[in-house]
Structures are given as structure tokens and as C-alpha cells.
Coordinates of C-alpha atoms in Angstrom, one line a residue:
Chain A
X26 CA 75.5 103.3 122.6
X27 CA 75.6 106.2 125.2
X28 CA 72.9 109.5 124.3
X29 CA 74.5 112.3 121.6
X30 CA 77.4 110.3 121.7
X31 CA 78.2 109.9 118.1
X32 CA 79.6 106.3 117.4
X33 CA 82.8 105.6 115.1
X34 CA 82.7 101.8 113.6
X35 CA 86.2 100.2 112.6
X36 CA 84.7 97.0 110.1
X37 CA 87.0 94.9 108.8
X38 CA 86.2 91.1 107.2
X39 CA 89.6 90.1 109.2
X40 CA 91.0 91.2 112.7
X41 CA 90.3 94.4 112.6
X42 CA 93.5 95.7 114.2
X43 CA 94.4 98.2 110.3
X44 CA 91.2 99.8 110.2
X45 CA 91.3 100.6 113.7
X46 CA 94.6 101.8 113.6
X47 CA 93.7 104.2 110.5
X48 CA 90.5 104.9 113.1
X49 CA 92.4 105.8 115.6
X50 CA 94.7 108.2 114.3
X51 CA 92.6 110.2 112.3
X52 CA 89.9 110.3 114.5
X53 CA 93.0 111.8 117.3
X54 CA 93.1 115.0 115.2
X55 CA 89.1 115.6 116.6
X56 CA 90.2 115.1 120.2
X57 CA 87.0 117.2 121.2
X58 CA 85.0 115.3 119.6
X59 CA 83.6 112.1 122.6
X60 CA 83.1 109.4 120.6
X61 CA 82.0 106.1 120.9
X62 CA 84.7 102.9 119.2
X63 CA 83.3 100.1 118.3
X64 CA 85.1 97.5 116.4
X65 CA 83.6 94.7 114.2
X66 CA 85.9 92.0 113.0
X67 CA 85.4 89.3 110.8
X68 CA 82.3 90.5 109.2
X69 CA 82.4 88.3 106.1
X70 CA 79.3 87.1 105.4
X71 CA 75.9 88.6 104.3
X72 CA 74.4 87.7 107.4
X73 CA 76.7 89.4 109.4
X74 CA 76.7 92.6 107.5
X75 CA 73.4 92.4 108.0
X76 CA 73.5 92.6 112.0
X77 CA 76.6 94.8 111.7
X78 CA 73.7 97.3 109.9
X79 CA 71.4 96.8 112.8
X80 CA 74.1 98.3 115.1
X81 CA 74.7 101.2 113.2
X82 CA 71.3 101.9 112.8
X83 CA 70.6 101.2 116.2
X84 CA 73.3 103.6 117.0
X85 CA 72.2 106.8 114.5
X86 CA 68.6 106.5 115.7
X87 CA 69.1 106.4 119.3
X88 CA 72.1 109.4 119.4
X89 CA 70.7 110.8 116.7
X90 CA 74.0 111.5 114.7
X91 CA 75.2 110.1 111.8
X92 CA 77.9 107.5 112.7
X93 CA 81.1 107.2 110.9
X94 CA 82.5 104.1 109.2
X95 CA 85.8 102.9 108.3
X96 CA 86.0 99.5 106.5
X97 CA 89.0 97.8 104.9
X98 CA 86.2 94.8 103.2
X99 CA 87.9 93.2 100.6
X100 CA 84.6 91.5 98.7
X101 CA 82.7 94.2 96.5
X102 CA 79.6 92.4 97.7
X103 CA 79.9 92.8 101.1
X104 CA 81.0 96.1 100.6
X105 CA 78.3 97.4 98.7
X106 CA 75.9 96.0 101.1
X107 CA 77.8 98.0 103.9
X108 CA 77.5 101.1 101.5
X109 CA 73.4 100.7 102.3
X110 CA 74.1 102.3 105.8
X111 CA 73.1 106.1 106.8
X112 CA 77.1 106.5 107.9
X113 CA 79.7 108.6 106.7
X114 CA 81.5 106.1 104.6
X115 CA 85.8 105.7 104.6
X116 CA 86.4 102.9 102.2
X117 CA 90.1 101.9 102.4
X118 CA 90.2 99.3 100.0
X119 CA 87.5 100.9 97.2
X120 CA 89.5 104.4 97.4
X121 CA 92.8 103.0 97.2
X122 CA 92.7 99.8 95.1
X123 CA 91.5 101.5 91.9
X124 CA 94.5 103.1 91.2
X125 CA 96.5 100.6 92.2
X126 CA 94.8 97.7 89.9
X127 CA 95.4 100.5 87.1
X128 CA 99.0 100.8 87.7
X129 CA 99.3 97.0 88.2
X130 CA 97.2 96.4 85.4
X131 CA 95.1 93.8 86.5
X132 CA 92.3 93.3 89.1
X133 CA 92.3 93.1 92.7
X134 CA 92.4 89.5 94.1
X135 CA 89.2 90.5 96.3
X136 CA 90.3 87.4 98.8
X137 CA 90.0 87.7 103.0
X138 CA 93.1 86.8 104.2
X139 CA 95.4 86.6 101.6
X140 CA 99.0 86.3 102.8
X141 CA 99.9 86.5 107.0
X142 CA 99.0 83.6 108.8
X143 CA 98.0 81.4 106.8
X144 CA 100.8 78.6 105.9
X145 CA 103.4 81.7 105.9
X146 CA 104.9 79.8 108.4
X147 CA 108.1 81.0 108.3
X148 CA 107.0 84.2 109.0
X149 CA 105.1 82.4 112.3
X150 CA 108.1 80.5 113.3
X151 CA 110.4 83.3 113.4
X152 CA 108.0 85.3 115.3
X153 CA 107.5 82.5 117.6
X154 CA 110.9 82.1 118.1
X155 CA 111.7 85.7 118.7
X156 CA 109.2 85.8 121.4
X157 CA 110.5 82.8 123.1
X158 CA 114.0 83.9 123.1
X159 CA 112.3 87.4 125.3
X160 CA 111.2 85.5 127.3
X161 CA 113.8 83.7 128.2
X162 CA 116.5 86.6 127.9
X163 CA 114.3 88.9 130.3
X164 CA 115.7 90.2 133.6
X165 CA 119.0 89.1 132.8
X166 CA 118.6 85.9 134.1
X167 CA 120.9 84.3 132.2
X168 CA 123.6 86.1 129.8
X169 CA 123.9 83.3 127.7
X170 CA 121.5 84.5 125.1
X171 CA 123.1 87.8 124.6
X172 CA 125.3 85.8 121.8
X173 CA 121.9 85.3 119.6
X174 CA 120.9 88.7 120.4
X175 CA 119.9 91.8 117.8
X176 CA 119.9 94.1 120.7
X177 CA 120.1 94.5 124.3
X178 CA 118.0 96.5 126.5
X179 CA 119.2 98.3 129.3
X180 CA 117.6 100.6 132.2
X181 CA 116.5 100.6 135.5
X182 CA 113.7 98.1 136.8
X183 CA 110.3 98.9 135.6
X184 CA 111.9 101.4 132.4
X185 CA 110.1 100.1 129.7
X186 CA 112.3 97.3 128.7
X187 CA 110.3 93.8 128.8
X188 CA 106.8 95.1 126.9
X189 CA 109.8 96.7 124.1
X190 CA 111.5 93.4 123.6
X191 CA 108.5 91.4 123.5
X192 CA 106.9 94.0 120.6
X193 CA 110.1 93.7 118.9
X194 CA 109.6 90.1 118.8
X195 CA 106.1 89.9 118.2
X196 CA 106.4 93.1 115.5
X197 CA 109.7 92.9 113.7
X198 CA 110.9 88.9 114.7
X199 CA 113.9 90.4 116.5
X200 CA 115.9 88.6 119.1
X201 CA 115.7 91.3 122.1
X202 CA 117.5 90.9 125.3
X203 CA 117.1 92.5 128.1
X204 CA 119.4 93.3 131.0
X205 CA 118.1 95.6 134.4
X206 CA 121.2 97.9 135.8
X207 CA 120.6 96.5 139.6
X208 CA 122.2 98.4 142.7
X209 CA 125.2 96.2 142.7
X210 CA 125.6 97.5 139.2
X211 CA 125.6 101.2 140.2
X212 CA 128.3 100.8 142.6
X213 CA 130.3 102.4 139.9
X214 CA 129.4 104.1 136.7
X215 CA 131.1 101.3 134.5
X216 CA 129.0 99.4 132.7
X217 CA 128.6 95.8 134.3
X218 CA 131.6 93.8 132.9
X219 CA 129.7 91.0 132.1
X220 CA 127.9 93.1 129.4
X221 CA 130.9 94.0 127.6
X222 CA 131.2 91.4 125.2
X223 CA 127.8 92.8 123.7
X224 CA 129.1 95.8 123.9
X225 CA 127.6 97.1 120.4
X226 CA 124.3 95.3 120.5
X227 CA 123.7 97.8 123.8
X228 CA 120.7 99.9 124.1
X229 CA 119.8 101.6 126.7
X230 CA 116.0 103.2 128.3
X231 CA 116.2 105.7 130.7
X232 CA 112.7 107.9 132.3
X233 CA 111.6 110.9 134.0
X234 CA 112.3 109.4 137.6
X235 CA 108.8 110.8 139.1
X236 CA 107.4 109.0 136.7
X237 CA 109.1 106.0 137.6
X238 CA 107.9 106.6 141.0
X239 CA 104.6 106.5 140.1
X240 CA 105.0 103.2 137.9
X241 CA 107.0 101.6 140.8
X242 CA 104.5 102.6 143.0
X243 CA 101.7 100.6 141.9
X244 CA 104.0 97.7 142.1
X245 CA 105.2 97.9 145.7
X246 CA 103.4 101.1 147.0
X247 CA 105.5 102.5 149.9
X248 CA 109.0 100.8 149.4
X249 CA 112.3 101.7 149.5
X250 CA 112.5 100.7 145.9
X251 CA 109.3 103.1 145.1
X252 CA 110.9 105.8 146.8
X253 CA 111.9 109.4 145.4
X254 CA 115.4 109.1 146.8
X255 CA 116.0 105.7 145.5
X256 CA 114.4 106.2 141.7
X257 CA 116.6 109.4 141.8
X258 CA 119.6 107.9 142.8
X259 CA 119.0 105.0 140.3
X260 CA 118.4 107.0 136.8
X261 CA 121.0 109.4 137.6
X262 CA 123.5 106.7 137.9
X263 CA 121.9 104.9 134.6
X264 CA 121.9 107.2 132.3
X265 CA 125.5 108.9 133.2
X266 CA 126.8 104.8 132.9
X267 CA 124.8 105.2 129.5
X268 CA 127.0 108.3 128.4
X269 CA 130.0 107.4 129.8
X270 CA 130.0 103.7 127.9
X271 CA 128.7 106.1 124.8
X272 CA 125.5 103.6 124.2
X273 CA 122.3 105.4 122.3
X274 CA 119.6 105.7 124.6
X275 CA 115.8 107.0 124.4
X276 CA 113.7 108.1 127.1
X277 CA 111.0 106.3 127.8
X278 CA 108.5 108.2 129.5
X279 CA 106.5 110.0 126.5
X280 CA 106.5 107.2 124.5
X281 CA 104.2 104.1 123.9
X282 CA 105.9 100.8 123.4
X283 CA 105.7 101.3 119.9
X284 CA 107.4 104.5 119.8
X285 CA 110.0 103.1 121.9
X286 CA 110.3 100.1 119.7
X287 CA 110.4 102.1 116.0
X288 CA 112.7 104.9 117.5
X289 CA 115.5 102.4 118.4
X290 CA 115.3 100.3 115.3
X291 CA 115.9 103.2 113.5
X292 CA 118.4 104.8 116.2
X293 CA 120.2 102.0 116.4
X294 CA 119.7 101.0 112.8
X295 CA 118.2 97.4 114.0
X296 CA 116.4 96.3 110.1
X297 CA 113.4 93.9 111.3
X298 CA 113.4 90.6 110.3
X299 CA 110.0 89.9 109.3
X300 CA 107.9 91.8 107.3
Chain B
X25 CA 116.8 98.9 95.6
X26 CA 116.4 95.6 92.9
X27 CA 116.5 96.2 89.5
X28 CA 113.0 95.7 87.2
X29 CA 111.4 96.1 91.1
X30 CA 108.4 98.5 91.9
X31 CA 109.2 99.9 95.7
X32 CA 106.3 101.0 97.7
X33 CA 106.9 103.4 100.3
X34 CA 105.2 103.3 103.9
X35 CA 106.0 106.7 105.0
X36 CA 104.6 108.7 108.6
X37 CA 105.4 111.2 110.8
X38 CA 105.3 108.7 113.3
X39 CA 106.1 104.6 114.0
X40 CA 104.9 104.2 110.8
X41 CA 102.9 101.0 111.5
X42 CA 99.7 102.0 110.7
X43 CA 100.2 102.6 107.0
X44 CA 102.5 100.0 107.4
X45 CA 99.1 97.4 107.9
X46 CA 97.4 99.5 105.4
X47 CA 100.0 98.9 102.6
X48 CA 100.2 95.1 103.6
X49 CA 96.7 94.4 103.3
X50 CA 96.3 96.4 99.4
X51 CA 99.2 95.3 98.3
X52 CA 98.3 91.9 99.4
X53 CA 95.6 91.5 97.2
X54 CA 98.3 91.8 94.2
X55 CA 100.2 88.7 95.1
X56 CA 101.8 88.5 91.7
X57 CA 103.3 91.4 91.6
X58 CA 107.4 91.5 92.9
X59 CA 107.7 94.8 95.2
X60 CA 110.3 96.2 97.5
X61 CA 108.8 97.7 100.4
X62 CA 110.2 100.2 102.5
X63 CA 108.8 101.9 106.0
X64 CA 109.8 105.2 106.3
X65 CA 109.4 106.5 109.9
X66 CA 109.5 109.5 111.5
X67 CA 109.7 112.0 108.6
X68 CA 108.3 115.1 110.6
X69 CA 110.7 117.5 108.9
X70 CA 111.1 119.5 105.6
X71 CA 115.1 117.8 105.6
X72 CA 113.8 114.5 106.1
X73 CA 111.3 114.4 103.4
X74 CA 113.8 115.5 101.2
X75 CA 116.0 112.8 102.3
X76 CA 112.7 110.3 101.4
X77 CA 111.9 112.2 98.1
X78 CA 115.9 111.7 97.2
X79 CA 115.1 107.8 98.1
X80 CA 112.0 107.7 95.7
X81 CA 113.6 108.9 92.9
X82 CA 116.2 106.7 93.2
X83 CA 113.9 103.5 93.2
X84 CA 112.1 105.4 90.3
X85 CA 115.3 106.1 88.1
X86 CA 117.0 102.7 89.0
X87 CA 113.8 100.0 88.4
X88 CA 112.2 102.6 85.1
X89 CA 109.1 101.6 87.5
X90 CA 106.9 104.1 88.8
X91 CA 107.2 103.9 92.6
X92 CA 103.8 103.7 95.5
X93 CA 103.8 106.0 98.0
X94 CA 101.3 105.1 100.8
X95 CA 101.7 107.8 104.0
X96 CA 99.7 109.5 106.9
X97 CA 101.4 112.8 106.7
X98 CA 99.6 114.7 109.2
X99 CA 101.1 118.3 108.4
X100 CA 99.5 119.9 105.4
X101 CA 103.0 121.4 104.9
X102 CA 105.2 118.4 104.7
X103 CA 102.5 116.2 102.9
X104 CA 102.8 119.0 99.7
X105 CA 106.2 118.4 99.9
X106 CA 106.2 114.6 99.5
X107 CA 103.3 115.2 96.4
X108 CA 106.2 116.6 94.8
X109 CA 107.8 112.8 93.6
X110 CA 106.6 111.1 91.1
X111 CA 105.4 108.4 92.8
X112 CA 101.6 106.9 92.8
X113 CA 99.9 108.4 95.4
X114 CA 97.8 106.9 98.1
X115 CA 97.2 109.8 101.0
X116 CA 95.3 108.7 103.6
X117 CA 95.0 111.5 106.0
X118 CA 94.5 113.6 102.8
X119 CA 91.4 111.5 101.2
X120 CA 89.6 111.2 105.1
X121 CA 90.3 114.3 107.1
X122 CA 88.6 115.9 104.8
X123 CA 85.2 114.6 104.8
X124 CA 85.7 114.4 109.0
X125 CA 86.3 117.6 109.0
X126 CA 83.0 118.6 107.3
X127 CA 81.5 115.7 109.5
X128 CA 83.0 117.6 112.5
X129 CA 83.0 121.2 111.3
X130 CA 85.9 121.9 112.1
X131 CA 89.7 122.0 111.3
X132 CA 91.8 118.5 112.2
X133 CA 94.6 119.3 114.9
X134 CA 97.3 118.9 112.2
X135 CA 99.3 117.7 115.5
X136 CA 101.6 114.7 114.8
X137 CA 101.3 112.3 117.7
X138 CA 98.6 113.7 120.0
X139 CA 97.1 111.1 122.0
X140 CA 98.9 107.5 123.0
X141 CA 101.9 107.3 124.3
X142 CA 102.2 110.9 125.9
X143 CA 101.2 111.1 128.8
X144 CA 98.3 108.8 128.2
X145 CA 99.8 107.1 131.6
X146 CA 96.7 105.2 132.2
X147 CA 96.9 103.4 129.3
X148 CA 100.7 102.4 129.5
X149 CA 99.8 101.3 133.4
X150 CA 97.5 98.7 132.1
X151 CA 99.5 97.6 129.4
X152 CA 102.9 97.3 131.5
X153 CA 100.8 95.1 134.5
X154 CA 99.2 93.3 131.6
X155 CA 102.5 92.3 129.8
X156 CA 104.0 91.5 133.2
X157 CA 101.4 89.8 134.0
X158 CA 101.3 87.4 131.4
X159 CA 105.4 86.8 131.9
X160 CA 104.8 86.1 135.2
X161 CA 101.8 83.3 134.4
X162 CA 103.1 82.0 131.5
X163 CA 103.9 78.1 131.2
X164 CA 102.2 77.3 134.3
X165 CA 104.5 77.6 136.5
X166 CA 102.1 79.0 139.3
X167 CA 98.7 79.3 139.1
X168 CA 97.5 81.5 141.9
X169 CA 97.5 84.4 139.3
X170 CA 94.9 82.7 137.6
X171 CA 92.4 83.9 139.8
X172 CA 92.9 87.7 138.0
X173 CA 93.1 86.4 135.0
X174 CA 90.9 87.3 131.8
X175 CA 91.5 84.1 130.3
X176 CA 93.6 81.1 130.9
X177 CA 94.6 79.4 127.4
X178 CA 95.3 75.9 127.5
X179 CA 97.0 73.5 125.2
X180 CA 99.9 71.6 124.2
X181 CA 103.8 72.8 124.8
X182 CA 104.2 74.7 121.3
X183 CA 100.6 75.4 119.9
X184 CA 100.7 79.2 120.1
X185 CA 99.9 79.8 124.0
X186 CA 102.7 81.9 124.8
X187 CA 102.8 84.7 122.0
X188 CA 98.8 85.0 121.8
X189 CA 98.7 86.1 125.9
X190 CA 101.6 88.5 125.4
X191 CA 99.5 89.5 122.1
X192 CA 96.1 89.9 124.3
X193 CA 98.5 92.0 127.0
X194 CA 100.2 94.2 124.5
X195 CA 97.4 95.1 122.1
X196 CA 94.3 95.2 124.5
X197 CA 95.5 95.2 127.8
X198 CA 94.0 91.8 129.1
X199 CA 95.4 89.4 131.4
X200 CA 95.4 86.3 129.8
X201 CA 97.4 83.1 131.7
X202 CA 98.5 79.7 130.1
X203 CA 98.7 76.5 131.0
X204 CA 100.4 73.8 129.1
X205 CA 98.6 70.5 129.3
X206 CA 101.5 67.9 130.2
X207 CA 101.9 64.7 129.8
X208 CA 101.0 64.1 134.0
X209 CA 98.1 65.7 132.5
X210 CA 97.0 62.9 129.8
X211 CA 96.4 60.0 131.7
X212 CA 93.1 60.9 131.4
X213 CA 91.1 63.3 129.5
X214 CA 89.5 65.2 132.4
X215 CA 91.0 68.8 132.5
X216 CA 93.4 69.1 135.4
X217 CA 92.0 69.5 138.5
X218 CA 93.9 72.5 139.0
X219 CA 92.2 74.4 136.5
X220 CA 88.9 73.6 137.9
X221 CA 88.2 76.9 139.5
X222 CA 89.1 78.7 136.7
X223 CA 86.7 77.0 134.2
X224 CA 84.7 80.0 133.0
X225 CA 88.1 81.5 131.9
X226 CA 89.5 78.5 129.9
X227 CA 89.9 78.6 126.5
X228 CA 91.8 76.0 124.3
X229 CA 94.3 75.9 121.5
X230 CA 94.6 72.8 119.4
X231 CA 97.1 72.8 116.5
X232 CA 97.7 70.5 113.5
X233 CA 100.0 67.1 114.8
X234 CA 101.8 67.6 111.1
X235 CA 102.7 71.7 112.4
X236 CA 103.3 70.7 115.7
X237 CA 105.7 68.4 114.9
X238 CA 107.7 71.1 112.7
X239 CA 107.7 73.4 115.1
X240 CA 108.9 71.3 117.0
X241 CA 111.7 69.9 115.3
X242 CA 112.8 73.4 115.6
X243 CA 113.0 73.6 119.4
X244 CA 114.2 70.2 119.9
X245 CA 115.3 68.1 116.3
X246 CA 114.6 64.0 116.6
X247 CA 113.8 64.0 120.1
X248 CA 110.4 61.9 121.4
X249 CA 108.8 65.5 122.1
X250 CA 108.8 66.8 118.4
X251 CA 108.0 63.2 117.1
X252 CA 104.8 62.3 115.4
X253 CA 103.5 59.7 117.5
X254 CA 104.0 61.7 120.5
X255 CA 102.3 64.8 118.9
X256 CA 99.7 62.9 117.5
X257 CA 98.9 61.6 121.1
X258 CA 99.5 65.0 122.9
X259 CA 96.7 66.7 120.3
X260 CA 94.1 63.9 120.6
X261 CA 94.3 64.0 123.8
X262 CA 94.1 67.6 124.9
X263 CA 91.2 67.3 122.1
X264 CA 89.4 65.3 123.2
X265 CA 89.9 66.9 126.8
X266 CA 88.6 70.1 125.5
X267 CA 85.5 68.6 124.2
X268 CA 84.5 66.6 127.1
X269 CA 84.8 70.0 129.3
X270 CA 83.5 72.1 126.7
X271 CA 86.4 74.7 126.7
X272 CA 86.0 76.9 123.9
X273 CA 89.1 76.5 121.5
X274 CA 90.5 77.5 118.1
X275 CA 92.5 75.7 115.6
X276 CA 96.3 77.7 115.6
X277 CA 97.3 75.7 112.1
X278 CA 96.6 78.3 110.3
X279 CA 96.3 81.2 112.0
X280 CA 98.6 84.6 113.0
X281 CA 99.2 85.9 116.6
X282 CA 96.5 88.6 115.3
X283 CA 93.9 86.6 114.1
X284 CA 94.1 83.9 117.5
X285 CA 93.7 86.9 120.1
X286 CA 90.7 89.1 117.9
X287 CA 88.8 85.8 117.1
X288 CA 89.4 84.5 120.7
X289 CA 88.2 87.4 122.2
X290 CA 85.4 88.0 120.1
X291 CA 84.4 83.7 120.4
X292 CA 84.8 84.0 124.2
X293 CA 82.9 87.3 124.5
X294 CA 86.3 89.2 126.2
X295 CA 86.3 92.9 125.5
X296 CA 89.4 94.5 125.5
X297 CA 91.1 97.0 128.4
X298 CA 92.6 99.2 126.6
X299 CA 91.4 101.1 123.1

């Protein structure tokens, strides 16, 4: 805990991932505020509230602001035990689970865990299987796939298109392929003929080429294939084959994988397969 | 929308995954109750919140059942406008800017998006070389990436290896390695001599023999791979392999993609790259 750094603690009695999601995008609207992130998962127990307390006390005395916490603890003991701390307090689950056990009529189940994982395996084997079938569909290694496909990704090297197909696989249980538009490819502004029989499952990624520069860079500083010239030459040709075949396409360089992922479902109108 | 079905609405400004998680987890602790729910993404427009209020009132007037709406409307404008349905509210940039604010003294942004993906470049770098990284030492098909590894997860061909490293890469940036433990491998239960160098970086995954042989089944239905003697003796082994060498490992049976990579890294003591 760095000196009049004020610290923000995500605690959550599972992963932690929601209540540092909520974390981090509310605490993006106080970008001048330097803040210190600390997430706590799987505090579940008295005992590990109890150190998780220590911490954020440790924290307010020695920066000598009040921290902030933002808990999604499903057990009213746990929680109220939390509620002991000096921190500013955002309680997912005690502001928003009233109202809904009034409108349900009934009372909260108050268990860690509930649904995900556990023996939804179903959920887990599509997932799994979406993940394997990105990996082996990546780089256009093999077309073969395509026919199992939801979508096929399509851009230069080093676009964006591997880290999107595996979230959609990991996220939404898709089955994303993805293809790389090589020089022989851009010989001509056709699109490669062996794509098209997928013709309508086609999506393509285009980017900023000095940005692409940059990424290819750090791959293979100082090649031809890092070059301005040749990451010109390469996205031109792209994204006019894009237009001229008439397949949606989003550019890549603003956006995180997620963006990228959640713009083209909806683009494309791609439903996810898992919830 | 179904008949006699409450919807609940996710609805953001942006991917929409974070209240997304949020509404999962709530509504999750009301397993009994039968809802339709819908992710609304992207609504950063007066006409497209009209388009979701038109939706709403639809799912009201077609199931007589008050709809949920659970959003993280950043603009003060467009969130009034979506107060206008009839819905059950649950704001949660509404109910916790507030009290930041006061925190803070001062106004939130109000600025959809700020922060990630745009031009945060650093953060996509590591994720990119991450996710690649983790294709390219997946499966152990070379090890001589293992030496910049984070972690190298070990255990049998189908316990969960493979979409927990592209998990760790994705969400936090690490590089994280398999290996599968192969038959070669189970003549005796010393680890590999391979992995030897890597030993501080091992961690295991062990999975039940009943899953295992599901899963399977899947890949490969009535072969000697997804039969139960052979997964039986695959799992003891590597078991007992694990033990003898004292590689950290987790039980997969039951758990998500989410919940192997957060308790993995917090069991191993691995912090994460990227926030």
C-alpha cells in the first residue's frame, strides 16, 4: 500500500472477476484519481474476513484515506462482519437483492456459488469445445472446420483475430474460425476462393496500419513484415477485398478484445451459445 | 419473448458484460424463478434506448410480468430515459457514482468507455503476446517456452489445461504453458524429466475419472482413450505423480474456467499482468 495512495478493494466470496468489473468501470469515471486495486477472492469464511479487515485497515492507517469497498458477499454474516470496516461501503448484493426478493416474493438463496461451474456441465463442455475448435481453426491451417463454424475471422497477421475467437469461445461458446489474408492472397482483391463456400459466416478485422507497425514490431523488430511499406500495402489491399466481397468489418485498433468480440456478435447478429 | 416469463434486461452503453456478471450472480440466487434474459449492448443513443424501451414493454405487455432492468448507463441523459419503463430498476452507476463522487469531490466523467481498449496499447500488447503465447505452448508440443512461462499446468489430455492458460492470458495477461502427462509419461510416477527445470512453475490439474470419461466420450466415443479403465489409470497416476513431487494442483470436476485461473493464481501466489 503505496503513501496517500488511497486503496479500492474488489471482495468477492467467489472469483472475484464481477465485482471487479463493476470496480473498474465506475472507478474509470475518476481517472484522476491514482488508486491502488486490490482484489480479494474467495473470502468466505470468518477467518478470512477477518485478515481481509487487517488489510484494509492496514491500508487507511498507513495512507491515511478512507479506502473504498466493493463486495458482491452473498452470506449476510460475512457481510455484516465486512460492514465493521472504516471503508466506504458498495454492497452489490445488499442494495440490489431487496428489491428483487420483494418482486420474487421470496428470499434470497444466500448460497456461494450457485449455478456456473459446478455440475453445469453442459455449459463447460460447450465452452470446452468451442475453445478447442479455435484452436485448431486458427491461422487457417486447415479449412476443414470452416463447415462447423459460427463465424470466420478475417484480417491481416497480427489484426486482432486469434485473442477474438478464443473470447468468443471462452465467452459466448461460439465456434470461431479464423483465416489470415497472406500475400499470395493479395495478389488480387478477390477474396481467396477457397473461402467462398463460407462466404456468409465472413467477418472481417482490419487496423490503423501504424499501429500495426508497432504490434508487428515487437514481434520481429526490423522486418520486412514490420515495415511501414509492407503493413501499408497489406491493410489497403484487406480492407478494399473486405468492401468489394461486401463482408462487415470492424476496426480493430481502439478496441479491446471484448469490444471487438460484442460489436461483431451484434454486427453480424452472431446470438451466443452459452449463457 | 415466452409467455408467463419475467425478462430481465442487461443493458450498457458498452459490451455489456459487466452487468451481464452482475445480473448472473443476483439472479442466481433465485434459482426457482423461470426468466428470459436479454443483454442489451451498446445503447449510447436517445434512438436506441427507445428501440430497448419498445422491447421492455413488449416483454411487459406479452408475460402481464413486470420486467428487471439491470444497466450501467453512464450518461445521466440516457439513463432518465430508460427510468421511463416500467420495469424494476436496478442502476448501478446511479446507486455508486454518487457516494464516489462525494468520496472524490468531484463530478464522474459521465464518458462512456474511457479507459481499456483505447489506446490503452500497453495493456492489449501484453494480452496479445500472452494469448499467443499460450497457443504457441499449449499441448506440449515444445517446451523451450517454458522457460518464460508464469506457470506450466500439467495433467491429463482433457482435464481443463488448455482453456484455463488461454483464461490466465486473456483475463490477466500471464503466460501460463501446458503439458499433458502422456502415457510415455506413466511408467512411472516421477514427473517427466523434461519438466524438471521448470519445477517452481508447475502446477497440476486432476479431474474426476467419471467427468473425464464424459468428456471424453465427446472427443472420441468407445475408443480406449475415453474408457474408464484407462481414465481411471491416467488420473491415479498423474495423482499420485503430483503428490510425490509436490506440484500444487486443484480438482477441475467441479469447477469453471473462472474459478480454476483466480483460485490457481491466488494458491500458487501468481499476481496478475494486466489490471
Amino acid at each position: 500500500m503505496a503513501k496517500d495512495k488511497r486503496t479500492a478493494f474488489f471482495i468477492s466470496d467467489g472469483t472475484g472477476l464481477t465485482v471487479e468489473a463493476i470496480g473498474h468501470s465506475l472507478l474509470a469515471q475518476f481517472q484522476d484519481q491514482h488508486l491502488e486495486q486490490v482484489t480479494l477472492p474467495y473470502i468466505d469464511s470468518a477467518s478470512k474476513v477477518q485478515q481481509a479487515l487487517q488489510r484494509i485497515e492496514k491500508a487507511a492507517s498507513e495512507s491515511g484515506l478512507q479506502p473504498i469497498i466493493i463486495t458482491s458477499i452473498v452470506s449476510d454474516q460475512i457481510r455484516q462482519q465486512l460492514h465493521q470496516s472504516p471503508a466506504l461501503m458498495l454492497d452489490i448484493f445488499e442494495n440490489y437483492l431487496t428489491p428483487l426478493a420483494s418482486l420474487f416474493n421470496r428470499d434470497p438463496a444466500q448460497s456461494v456459488n450457485i449455478s456456473r461451474g459446478i455440475a453445469d456441465s453442459h455449459r463447460y463442455n460447450d465452452r470446452i469445445q468451442a475453445v478447442h475448435f479455435a484452436m485448431d481453426n486458427d491461422d487457417g491451417r486447415r479449412t476443414s472446420g470452416f463447415e462447423q463454424a459460427d463465424v470466420v475471422l478475417l484480417g491481416v497477421s497480427r489484426s486482432g483475430k486469434t485473442p477474438t475467437c478464443l473470447y468468443l469461445a471462452l465467452q459466448f461458446g461460439l465456434r470461431a474460425a479464423n483465416y489470415p489474408i497472406t500475400e499470395e492472397d493479395m495478389d488480387s482483391t478477390n477474396l481467396p476462393r477457397i473461402l467462398l463456400p463460407y462466404r456468409r459466416k465472413l467477418f472481417g478485422l482490419t487496423i490503423d496500419p501504424t499501429r500495426l507497425v508497432q504490434i508487428r514490431q515487437e514481434r520481429r523488430a526490423n522486418s520486412r513484415y514490420a515495415s511501414k511499406e509492407q503493413c501499408d500495402f497489406e491493410v489497403r489491399q484487406v480492407e478494399q477485398m473486405l468492401r468489394r466481397a461486401q463482408v462487415p468489418f470492424l476496426d480493430a485498433t481502439q478496441l479491446s478484445v471484448e469490444e471487438l468480440a460484442t460489436r461483431l456478435m451484434s454486427q453480424a447478429g452472431i446470438e451466443r451459445r452459452i449463457d
